[in-house]
Coordinates of C-alpha atoms in Angstrom, one line a residue:
M1 CA -3.6 -4.4 -22.0
A2 CA -0.3 -2.8 -22.7
D3 CA 2.6 -5.1 -23.8
D4 CA 4.5 -6.4 -20.8
F5 CA 7.8 -5.4 -22.5
T6 CA 6.9 -1.8 -22.1
R7 CA 7.3 -2.1 -18.3
P8 CA 10.7 -1.7 -16.6
D9 CA 12.2 -5.0 -15.5
D10 CA 11.9 -4.1 -11.8
L11 CA 8.2 -3.4 -12.2
K12 CA 7.6 -6.6 -14.1
L13 CA 9.3 -8.5 -11.2
A14 CA 7.3 -6.6 -8.6
L15 CA 4.0 -7.4 -10.3
E16 CA 5.0 -11.0 -10.8
A17 CA 5.8 -11.2 -7.1
A18 CA 2.6 -9.5 -6.1
L19 CA 0.5 -11.8 -8.2
A20 CA 2.2 -14.8 -6.7
G21 CA 1.6 -13.5 -3.2
A22 CA -2.0 -12.6 -4.0
A23 CA -2.7 -16.2 -5.3
E24 CA -1.1 -17.6 -2.1
G25 CA -3.2 -15.2 0.1
L26 CA -6.4 -16.1 -1.7
R27 CA -5.7 -19.8 -1.1
H28 CA -5.7 -19.2 2.6
F29 CA -8.5 -16.7 2.5
A30 CA -10.7 -19.4 1.0
A31 CA -10.1 -21.6 4.1
L32 CA -10.4 -19.1 6.9
A33 CA -12.2 -21.4 9.3
G34 CA -9.1 -23.6 9.7
L35 CA -6.5 -20.8 9.7
P36 CA -4.6 -20.6 13.1
R37 CA -4.0 -17.0 14.3
E38 CA -1.7 -15.5 16.9
L39 CA -0.9 -12.2 18.5
K40 CA 2.4 -10.5 18.0
A41 CA 4.1 -8.7 20.9
D42 CA 2.5 -5.4 19.7
G43 CA -1.0 -7.0 19.9
S44 CA -1.5 -7.2 16.2
V45 CA -2.8 -10.4 14.5
V46 CA -0.6 -12.7 12.5
T47 CA -1.5 -15.9 10.7
A48 CA 0.2 -18.7 8.8
A49 CA -1.1 -16.9 5.7
D50 CA 1.0 -13.8 6.4
R51 CA 4.1 -16.0 6.5
A52 CA 3.2 -18.1 3.5
V53 CA 2.5 -15.0 1.4
E54 CA 5.8 -13.5 2.4
D55 CA 7.6 -16.7 1.7
R56 CA 6.1 -16.9 -1.8
I57 CA 7.0 -13.2 -2.6
R58 CA 10.5 -13.7 -1.3
E59 CA 10.9 -16.8 -3.5
V60 CA 10.1 -14.8 -6.6
L61 CA 12.3 -11.8 -5.7
A62 CA 15.3 -13.7 -4.5
G63 CA 15.2 -16.0 -7.5
A64 CA 15.4 -13.0 -9.9
R65 CA 17.5 -10.6 -7.8
P66 CA 19.8 -12.6 -5.5
G67 CA 21.9 -9.5 -4.7
D68 CA 19.0 -7.4 -3.5
A69 CA 18.2 -7.1 0.2
I70 CA 14.6 -8.0 1.2
L71 CA 12.7 -6.5 4.2
G72 CA 9.5 -8.2 5.1
E73 CA 7.1 -7.7 8.0
E74 CA 7.1 -11.3 9.1
H75 CA 10.7 -12.5 8.4
G76 CA 12.8 -9.4 8.9
E77 CA 15.6 -8.4 6.6
T78 CA 18.0 -10.4 4.5
L79 CA 21.0 -8.3 3.5
G80 CA 22.0 -7.6 -0.1
T81 CA 25.0 -6.3 -1.9
E82 CA 23.6 -4.0 -4.5
G83 CA 22.2 -1.0 -2.5
R84 CA 18.6 -2.1 -3.4
R85 CA 16.0 -3.4 -1.0
W86 CA 12.6 -4.9 -1.6
I87 CA 10.0 -4.0 1.1
I88 CA 7.1 -6.4 1.7
D89 CA 3.9 -6.3 3.6
P90 CA 2.5 -9.7 2.7
I91 CA -1.0 -9.1 4.1
D92 CA -1.7 -5.4 5.0
G93 CA -4.9 -5.6 7.1
T94 CA -4.5 -9.0 8.7
L95 CA -7.5 -8.3 11.0
L96 CA -9.6 -7.6 7.9
F97 CA -8.3 -10.8 6.3
V98 CA -9.2 -13.0 9.3
E99 CA -12.7 -11.5 9.5
G100 CA -13.4 -12.4 5.9
D101 CA -13.3 -8.7 4.8
D102 CA -12.0 -8.3 1.2
R103 CA -10.1 -5.1 1.7
W104 CA -6.7 -6.6 2.6
L105 CA -3.7 -5.9 0.5
V106 CA -0.4 -7.3 -0.7
L107 CA 2.2 -4.5 -0.7
I108 CA 5.6 -4.6 -2.4
A109 CA 8.1 -1.7 -3.0
L110 CA 11.6 -1.4 -4.2
E111 CA 14.0 1.0 -2.5
D112 CA 17.0 1.8 -4.6
H113 CA 19.8 3.6 -2.8
G114 CA 17.4 5.1 -0.3
E115 CA 14.6 6.1 -2.8
I116 CA 11.4 4.2 -3.4
T117 CA 11.3 3.6 -7.2
V118 CA 8.6 1.0 -7.6
G119 CA 5.4 0.4 -5.7
V120 CA 2.7 -2.3 -6.1
A121 CA -0.5 -2.7 -4.1
A122 CA -2.7 -5.7 -4.9
V123 CA -6.2 -6.2 -3.4
P124 CA -6.5 -9.9 -4.2
A125 CA -10.0 -10.6 -3.0
Q126 CA -11.3 -7.7 -5.2
N127 CA -9.2 -8.8 -8.3
R128 CA -7.5 -5.4 -8.5
I129 CA -4.0 -4.1 -8.6
W130 CA -2.3 -0.7 -8.5
W131 CA 1.3 0.2 -9.3
A132 CA 3.7 3.1 -9.8
V133 CA 7.3 3.7 -11.1
R134 CA 9.2 6.8 -10.1
G135 CA 8.8 9.2 -13.1
G136 CA 6.3 6.8 -14.8
G137 CA 3.0 7.6 -13.2
T138 CA 0.4 5.5 -11.4
W139 CA -1.7 2.7 -13.0
E140 CA -4.7 0.6 -11.9
A141 CA -5.9 -2.7 -13.4
E142 CA -8.0 -5.8 -12.9
V143 CA -6.6 -9.2 -12.2
L144 CA -8.3 -11.9 -14.2
D145 CA -7.2 -15.5 -13.9
G146 CA -3.9 -14.4 -12.5
R147 CA -3.2 -11.9 -15.3
I148 CA -3.3 -8.1 -15.5
A149 CA -6.0 -6.7 -17.7
G150 CA -7.5 -3.3 -18.5
E151 CA -4.7 -1.2 -17.1
R152 CA -5.2 2.5 -17.1
R153 CA -3.3 5.5 -15.8
I154 CA -4.9 7.3 -12.9
R155 CA -4.5 10.6 -11.2
V156 CA -5.6 12.4 -8.1
A157 CA -8.8 14.6 -8.4
G158 CA -8.3 17.5 -10.7
G159 CA -9.0 21.1 -10.3
D160 CA -8.2 23.3 -7.3
S161 CA -7.9 21.5 -4.0
P162 CA -11.0 22.1 -1.8
D163 CA -10.9 23.6 1.6
L164 CA -10.4 21.0 4.3
A165 CA -14.0 21.3 5.4
D166 CA -15.1 20.2 1.9
S167 CA -12.5 17.4 1.6
R168 CA -13.4 13.8 1.4
L169 CA -11.5 11.9 4.0
G170 CA -10.7 8.3 4.6
V171 CA -9.3 6.9 7.8
V172 CA -7.6 3.5 8.3
P173 CA -7.6 1.5 10.5
D174 CA -10.7 1.7 12.7
W175 CA -8.6 1.8 15.8
G176 CA -6.2 4.6 16.8
R177 CA -8.6 7.3 15.7
G178 CA -8.1 9.4 18.8
Q179 CA -4.9 11.0 17.5
V180 CA -6.7 12.2 14.3
T181 CA -10.0 13.4 15.9
A182 CA -9.3 17.0 14.9
L183 CA -9.0 16.0 11.2
I184 CA -12.1 13.8 11.3
E185 CA -14.0 16.7 12.7
A186 CA -12.5 19.2 10.3
A187 CA -13.1 17.2 7.0
D188 CA -15.9 15.1 5.5
E189 CA -15.2 11.5 6.5
H190 CA -16.3 8.7 4.1
D191 CA -16.5 4.9 4.4
W192 CA -14.1 3.1 2.1
A193 CA -14.2 -0.2 0.2
I194 CA -10.5 0.2 -1.0
Q195 CA -7.6 1.3 1.1
P196 CA -8.0 5.1 1.3
A197 CA -4.5 6.0 0.0
L198 CA -5.5 4.2 -3.3
L199 CA -8.7 6.1 -3.4
V200 CA -6.8 9.4 -3.1
A201 CA -4.5 8.2 -6.0
R202 CA -7.6 7.5 -8.2
G203 CA -9.4 10.8 -7.3
D204 CA -12.2 9.3 -5.1
L205 CA -10.9 10.9 -1.9
D206 CA -9.1 14.1 -1.2
V207 CA -7.3 13.1 2.1
A208 CA -6.4 9.8 3.7
V209 CA -4.7 9.1 7.0
Q210 CA -3.3 5.8 8.3
T211 CA -3.0 6.1 12.1
S212 CA -0.1 3.6 12.6
G213 CA 2.3 1.5 10.6
Q214 CA 5.9 0.7 9.6
I215 CA 7.9 1.4 6.5
W216 CA 6.3 -1.7 4.8
D217 CA 2.8 -0.2 5.3
F218 CA 3.7 3.0 3.4
A219 CA 6.5 2.3 1.0
A220 CA 4.3 1.2 -1.9
T221 CA 1.4 3.5 -1.3
S222 CA 3.5 6.6 -0.8
L223 CA 4.9 6.2 -4.4
I224 CA 1.5 5.3 -5.8
V225 CA 0.0 8.5 -4.5
T226 CA 2.9 10.9 -5.3
E227 CA 3.2 9.5 -8.8
A228 CA -0.5 10.1 -9.3
G229 CA 0.1 13.7 -8.5
G230 CA -0.6 13.7 -4.8
D231 CA 1.3 14.4 -1.6
Y232 CA 2.6 12.0 1.1
R233 CA 4.0 12.8 4.5
G234 CA 4.2 11.4 8.0
L235 CA 2.4 13.2 10.8
D236 CA 5.8 14.0 12.1
G237 CA 6.5 16.0 8.9
R238 CA 8.7 13.4 7.2
T239 CA 8.2 13.0 3.4
T240 CA 9.7 9.5 3.1
P241 CA 8.0 6.3 4.4
G242 CA 8.8 5.2 7.9
P243 CA 7.2 4.2 11.2
G244 CA 4.3 6.1 12.6
A245 CA 1.1 7.6 11.2
S246 CA 0.9 8.8 7.6
L247 CA -1.1 11.3 5.6
Y248 CA -2.0 11.2 1.9
S249 CA -3.6 14.0 0.0
R250 CA -4.4 15.3 -3.5
S251 CA -2.0 18.2 -3.1
A252 CA 0.7 19.5 -0.9
R253 CA -1.5 22.5 0.1
L254 CA -4.2 20.2 1.3
G255 CA -1.7 18.0 3.1
A256 CA -0.2 21.0 4.9
A257 CA -3.7 22.1 5.9
A258 CA -4.5 18.7 7.3
L259 CA -1.2 18.5 9.1
A260 CA -1.8 22.0 10.6
V261 CA -5.1 20.8 12.1
L262 CA -3.4 17.7 13.5
R263 CA -0.3 19.6 14.7
P264 CA -1.5 23.1 15.5
G265 CA 1.5 24.0 17.5
G266 CA 3.9 23.0 14.7
L267 CA 6.4 20.1 14.6

């Protein structure tokens, strides 16, 4: 494992917060039978675990960067004074979490004066973590006893991008697929054991689409994919994370081809 001191301070803090949140999430994941769950106004599931994980992450971030704003899915935004904002999705995939499925994530990103500069995605139940720093590439590692080990730089699949018909596609989540039917029919859909955006970043998929979400769903993974050499865009054409569906691909050309299938009349 590389020396921690080779990592920028903001990344070190983001990794620390993600590991703390992951440990809290795993504690609740081990006791699912007794975990109360509720429905939000939008019909999505929320649990005490979501709130506890966000609380733990906020504790780490606020303790080290009291002047930074923090935006979290469960507790909203606390304002800052430095032009910097941490963006948290404490449990991305709560429905997976409550069903005992190990594919849920902890997502943390740093937005510095409007630009995402750090992104971390942990998959706690699989003991894996991904991260990226703007200009510093994308990395993947294992988490062993709460520590990062075996880190390695990753990139999207090499060589010329395939035609859309030959592209390996991942779709998340399992609902809301109707809006991307044309892409599913045009490409080669694959099952996934890890969030599809991360599989694009490591070269195991060519295209991934997430059919719904907010900025906290996309802030970290958008940077992880683009720093791995890939392309990120919303289905509305935006190239920065925000609400709505999002598309990840190994190249801008392939992303444009996928978007053309989904929006044949243009934006």
